[in-house]
Short mmCIF file of C-alpha atoms in Angstrom, two decimals:
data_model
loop_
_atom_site.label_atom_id
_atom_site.label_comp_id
_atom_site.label_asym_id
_atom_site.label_seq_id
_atom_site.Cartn_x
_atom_site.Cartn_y
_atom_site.Cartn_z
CA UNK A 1 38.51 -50.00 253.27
CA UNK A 2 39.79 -48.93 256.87
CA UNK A 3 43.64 -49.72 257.01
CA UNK A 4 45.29 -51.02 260.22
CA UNK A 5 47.34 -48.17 262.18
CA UNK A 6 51.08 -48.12 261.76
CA UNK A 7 51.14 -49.26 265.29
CA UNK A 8 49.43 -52.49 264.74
CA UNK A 9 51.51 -53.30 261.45
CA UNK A 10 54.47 -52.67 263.33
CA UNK A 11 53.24 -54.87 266.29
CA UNK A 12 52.36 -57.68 263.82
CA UNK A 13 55.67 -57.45 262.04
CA UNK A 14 57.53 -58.21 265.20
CA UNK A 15 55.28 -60.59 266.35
CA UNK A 16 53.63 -58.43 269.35
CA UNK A 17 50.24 -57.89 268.45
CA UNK A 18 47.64 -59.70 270.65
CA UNK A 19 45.80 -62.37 269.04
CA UNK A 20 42.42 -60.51 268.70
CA UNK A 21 43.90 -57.72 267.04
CA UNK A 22 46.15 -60.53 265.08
CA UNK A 23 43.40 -62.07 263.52
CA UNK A 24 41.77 -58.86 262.17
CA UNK A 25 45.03 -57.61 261.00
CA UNK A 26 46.02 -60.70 259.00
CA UNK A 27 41.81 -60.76 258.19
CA UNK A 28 43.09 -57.50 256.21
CA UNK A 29 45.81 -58.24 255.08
CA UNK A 30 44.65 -61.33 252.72
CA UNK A 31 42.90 -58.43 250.43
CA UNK A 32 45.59 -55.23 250.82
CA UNK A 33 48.95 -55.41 249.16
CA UNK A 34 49.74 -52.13 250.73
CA UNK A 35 49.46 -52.89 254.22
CA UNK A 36 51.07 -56.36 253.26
CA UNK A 37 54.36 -54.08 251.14
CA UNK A 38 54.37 -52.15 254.81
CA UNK A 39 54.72 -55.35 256.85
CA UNK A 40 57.16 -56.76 254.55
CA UNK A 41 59.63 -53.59 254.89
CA UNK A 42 59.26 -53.38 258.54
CA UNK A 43 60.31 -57.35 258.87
CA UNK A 44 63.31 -56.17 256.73
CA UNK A 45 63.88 -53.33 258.20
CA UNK A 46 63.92 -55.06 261.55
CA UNK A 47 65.91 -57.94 260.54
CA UNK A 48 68.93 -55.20 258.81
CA UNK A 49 68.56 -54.06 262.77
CA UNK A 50 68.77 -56.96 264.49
CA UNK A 51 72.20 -58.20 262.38
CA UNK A 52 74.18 -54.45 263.45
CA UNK A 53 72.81 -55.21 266.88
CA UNK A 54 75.14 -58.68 266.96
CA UNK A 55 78.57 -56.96 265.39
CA UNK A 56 80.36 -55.48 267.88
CA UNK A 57 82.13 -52.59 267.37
CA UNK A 58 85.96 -52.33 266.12
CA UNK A 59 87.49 -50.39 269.48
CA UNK A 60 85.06 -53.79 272.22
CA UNK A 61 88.33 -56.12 273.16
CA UNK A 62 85.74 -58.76 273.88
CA UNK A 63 88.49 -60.06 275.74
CA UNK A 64 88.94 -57.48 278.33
CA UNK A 65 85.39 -56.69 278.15
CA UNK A 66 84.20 -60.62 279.24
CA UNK A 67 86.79 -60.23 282.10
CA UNK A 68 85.16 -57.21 283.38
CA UNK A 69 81.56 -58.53 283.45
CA UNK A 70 83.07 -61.95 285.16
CA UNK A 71 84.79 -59.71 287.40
CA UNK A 72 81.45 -57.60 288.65
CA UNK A 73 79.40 -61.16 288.81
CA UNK A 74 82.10 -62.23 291.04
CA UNK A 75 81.30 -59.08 292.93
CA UNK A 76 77.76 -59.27 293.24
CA UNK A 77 78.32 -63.05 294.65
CA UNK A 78 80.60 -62.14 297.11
CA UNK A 79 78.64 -59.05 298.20
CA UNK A 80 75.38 -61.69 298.48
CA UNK A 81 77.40 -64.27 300.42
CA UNK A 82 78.36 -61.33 302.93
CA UNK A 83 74.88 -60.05 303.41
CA UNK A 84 73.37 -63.40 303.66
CA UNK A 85 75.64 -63.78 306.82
CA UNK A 86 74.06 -61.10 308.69
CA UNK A 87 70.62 -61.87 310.78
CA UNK A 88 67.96 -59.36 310.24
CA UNK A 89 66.55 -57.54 312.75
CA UNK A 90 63.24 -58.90 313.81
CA UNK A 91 60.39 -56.13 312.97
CA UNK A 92 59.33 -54.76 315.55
CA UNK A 93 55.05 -53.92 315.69
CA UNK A 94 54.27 -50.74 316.03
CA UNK A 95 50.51 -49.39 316.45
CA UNK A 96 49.39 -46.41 313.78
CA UNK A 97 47.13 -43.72 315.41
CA UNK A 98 45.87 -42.71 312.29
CA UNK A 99 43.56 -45.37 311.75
CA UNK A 100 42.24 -45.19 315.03
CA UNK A 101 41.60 -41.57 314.99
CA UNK A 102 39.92 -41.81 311.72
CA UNK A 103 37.47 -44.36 313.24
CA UNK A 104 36.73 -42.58 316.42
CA UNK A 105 36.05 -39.84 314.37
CA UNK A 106 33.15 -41.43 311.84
CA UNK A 107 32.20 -43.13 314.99
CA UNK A 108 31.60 -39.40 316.16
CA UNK A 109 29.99 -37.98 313.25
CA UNK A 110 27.45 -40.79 313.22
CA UNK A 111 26.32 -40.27 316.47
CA UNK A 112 26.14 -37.09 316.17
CA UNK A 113 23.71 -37.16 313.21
CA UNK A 114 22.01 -39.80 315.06
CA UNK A 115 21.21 -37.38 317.94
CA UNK A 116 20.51 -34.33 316.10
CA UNK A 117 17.75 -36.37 313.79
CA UNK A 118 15.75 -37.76 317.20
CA UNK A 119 16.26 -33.78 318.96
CA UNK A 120 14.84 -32.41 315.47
CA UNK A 121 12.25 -34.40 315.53
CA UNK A 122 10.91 -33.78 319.04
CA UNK A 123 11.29 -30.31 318.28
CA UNK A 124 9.19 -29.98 314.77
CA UNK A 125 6.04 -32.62 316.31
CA UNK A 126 4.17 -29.25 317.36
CA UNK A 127 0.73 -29.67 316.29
CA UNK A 128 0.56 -26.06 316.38
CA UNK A 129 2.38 -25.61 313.17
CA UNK A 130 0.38 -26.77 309.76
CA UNK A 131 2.53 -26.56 305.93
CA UNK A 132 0.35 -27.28 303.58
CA UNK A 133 1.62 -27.78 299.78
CA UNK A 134 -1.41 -26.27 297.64
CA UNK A 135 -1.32 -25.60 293.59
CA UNK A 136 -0.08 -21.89 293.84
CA UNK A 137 2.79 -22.66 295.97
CA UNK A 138 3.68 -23.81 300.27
CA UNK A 139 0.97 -22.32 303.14
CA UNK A 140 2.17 -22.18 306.67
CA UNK A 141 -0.45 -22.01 309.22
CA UNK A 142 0.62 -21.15 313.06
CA UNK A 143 -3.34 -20.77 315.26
CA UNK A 144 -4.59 -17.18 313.83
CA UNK A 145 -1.60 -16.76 311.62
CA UNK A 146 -1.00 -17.96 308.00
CA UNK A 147 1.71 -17.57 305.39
CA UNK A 148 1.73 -18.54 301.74
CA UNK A 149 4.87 -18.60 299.37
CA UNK A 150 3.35 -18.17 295.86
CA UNK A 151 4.42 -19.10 292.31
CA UNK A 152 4.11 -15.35 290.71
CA UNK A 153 0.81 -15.29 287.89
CA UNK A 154 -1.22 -18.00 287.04
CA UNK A 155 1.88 -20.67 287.48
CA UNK A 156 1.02 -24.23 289.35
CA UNK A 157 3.17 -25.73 290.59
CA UNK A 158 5.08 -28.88 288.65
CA UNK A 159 5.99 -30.15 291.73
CA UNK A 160 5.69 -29.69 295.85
CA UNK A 161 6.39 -32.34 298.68
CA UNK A 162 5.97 -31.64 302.39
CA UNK A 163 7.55 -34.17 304.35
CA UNK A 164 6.89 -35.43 308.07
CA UNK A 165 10.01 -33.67 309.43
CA UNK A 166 8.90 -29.97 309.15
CA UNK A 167 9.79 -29.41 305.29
CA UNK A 168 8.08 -28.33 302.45
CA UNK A 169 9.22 -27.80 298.63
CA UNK A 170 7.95 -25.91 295.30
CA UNK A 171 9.11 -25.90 292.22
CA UNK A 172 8.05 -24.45 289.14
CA UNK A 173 9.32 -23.40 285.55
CA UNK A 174 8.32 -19.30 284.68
CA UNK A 175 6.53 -19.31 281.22
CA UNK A 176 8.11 -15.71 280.32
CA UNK A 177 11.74 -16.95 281.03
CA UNK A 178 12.10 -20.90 281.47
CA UNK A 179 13.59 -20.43 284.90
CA UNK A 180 12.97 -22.82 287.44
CA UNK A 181 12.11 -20.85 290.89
CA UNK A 182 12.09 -23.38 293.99
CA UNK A 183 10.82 -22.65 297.27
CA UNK A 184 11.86 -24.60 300.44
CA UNK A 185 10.13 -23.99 303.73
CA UNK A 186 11.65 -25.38 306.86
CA UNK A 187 9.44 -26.04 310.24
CA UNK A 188 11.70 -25.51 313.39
#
């Protein structure tokens, strides 16, 4: 049998704990006389501290004490009365630059990209470049002259894309070692 924390006893004791939790502590309490011995004592104890709270010390002259607190209320009305008398200042609008700046500079960064993806593209359209993603790894062909990247051994490739923007990719995991080797070509 799981018990409920001291927390939530506590919590029920004083009448605190939410109803969910309620329910499933008094659902366990019907069957455990410990827990219910534990709730009992914490009522008491908090009842034993709720009857010192109301006696007042010996040395409080309740007397003095009252005239005191009616004297600072007093206070506090006045003061209110006084400030209530003054007109506030009417707020004055002020623009933030921050914002703005922040803005203007997303605003910049997008174009930016913007540009840079339509130059890019211009740039890599040469039909005089050829990537070609083959089983043993990336092959870049330029008229006579040819490259290939290639997996070391007998390893295919798991997995190689060539995009239409000038980039290929390889990857593969090494038998001996279980390290994944990847191979990006970029077209410029």
């Amino acid at each position: 049998m799981t018990h409920p924390s001291e927390q939530a006893l506590a919590l029920d004791a004083g009448g605190d704990l939410g109803w969910i939790e309620a329910i499933s502590v008094g659902w366990h309490l019907r069957g455990c006389e410990h827990c219910r011995a534990e709730i009992a004592a914490l009522k008491q104890g908090m009842t034993a501290a709720h009857a010192e709270a109301l006696e007042l010390p010996e040395f409080v002259n309740w007397t003095r004490l009252s005239g005191q607190m009616q004297g600072n209320i007093n206070v506090g009305v006045e003061a209110s009365r006084a400030i209530s008398g003054f007109r506030k200042p009417e707020a004055r609008v002020t623009f933030d630059w921050r914002p703005a700046v922040a803005m203007a500079a997303i605003v910049l960064v997008a174009l930016m990209g913007w540009y840079l993806s339509f130059s890019r593209a211009e740039r890599i359209n040469n039909p005089a470049v050829l990537l070609e993603a083959r089983a043993g790894g990336i092959e870049w062909k330029q008229g006579q002259t040819t490259m290939t990247m290639m997996q070391r051994g007998d390893e295919k490739a798991s997995f190689t894309t060539v995009d239409m923007k000038g980039s290929a990719s390889s990857r593969y995991v090494d038998a001996e070692t279980g390290q994944v080797a990847i191979t990006n070509v970029y077209v410029d």
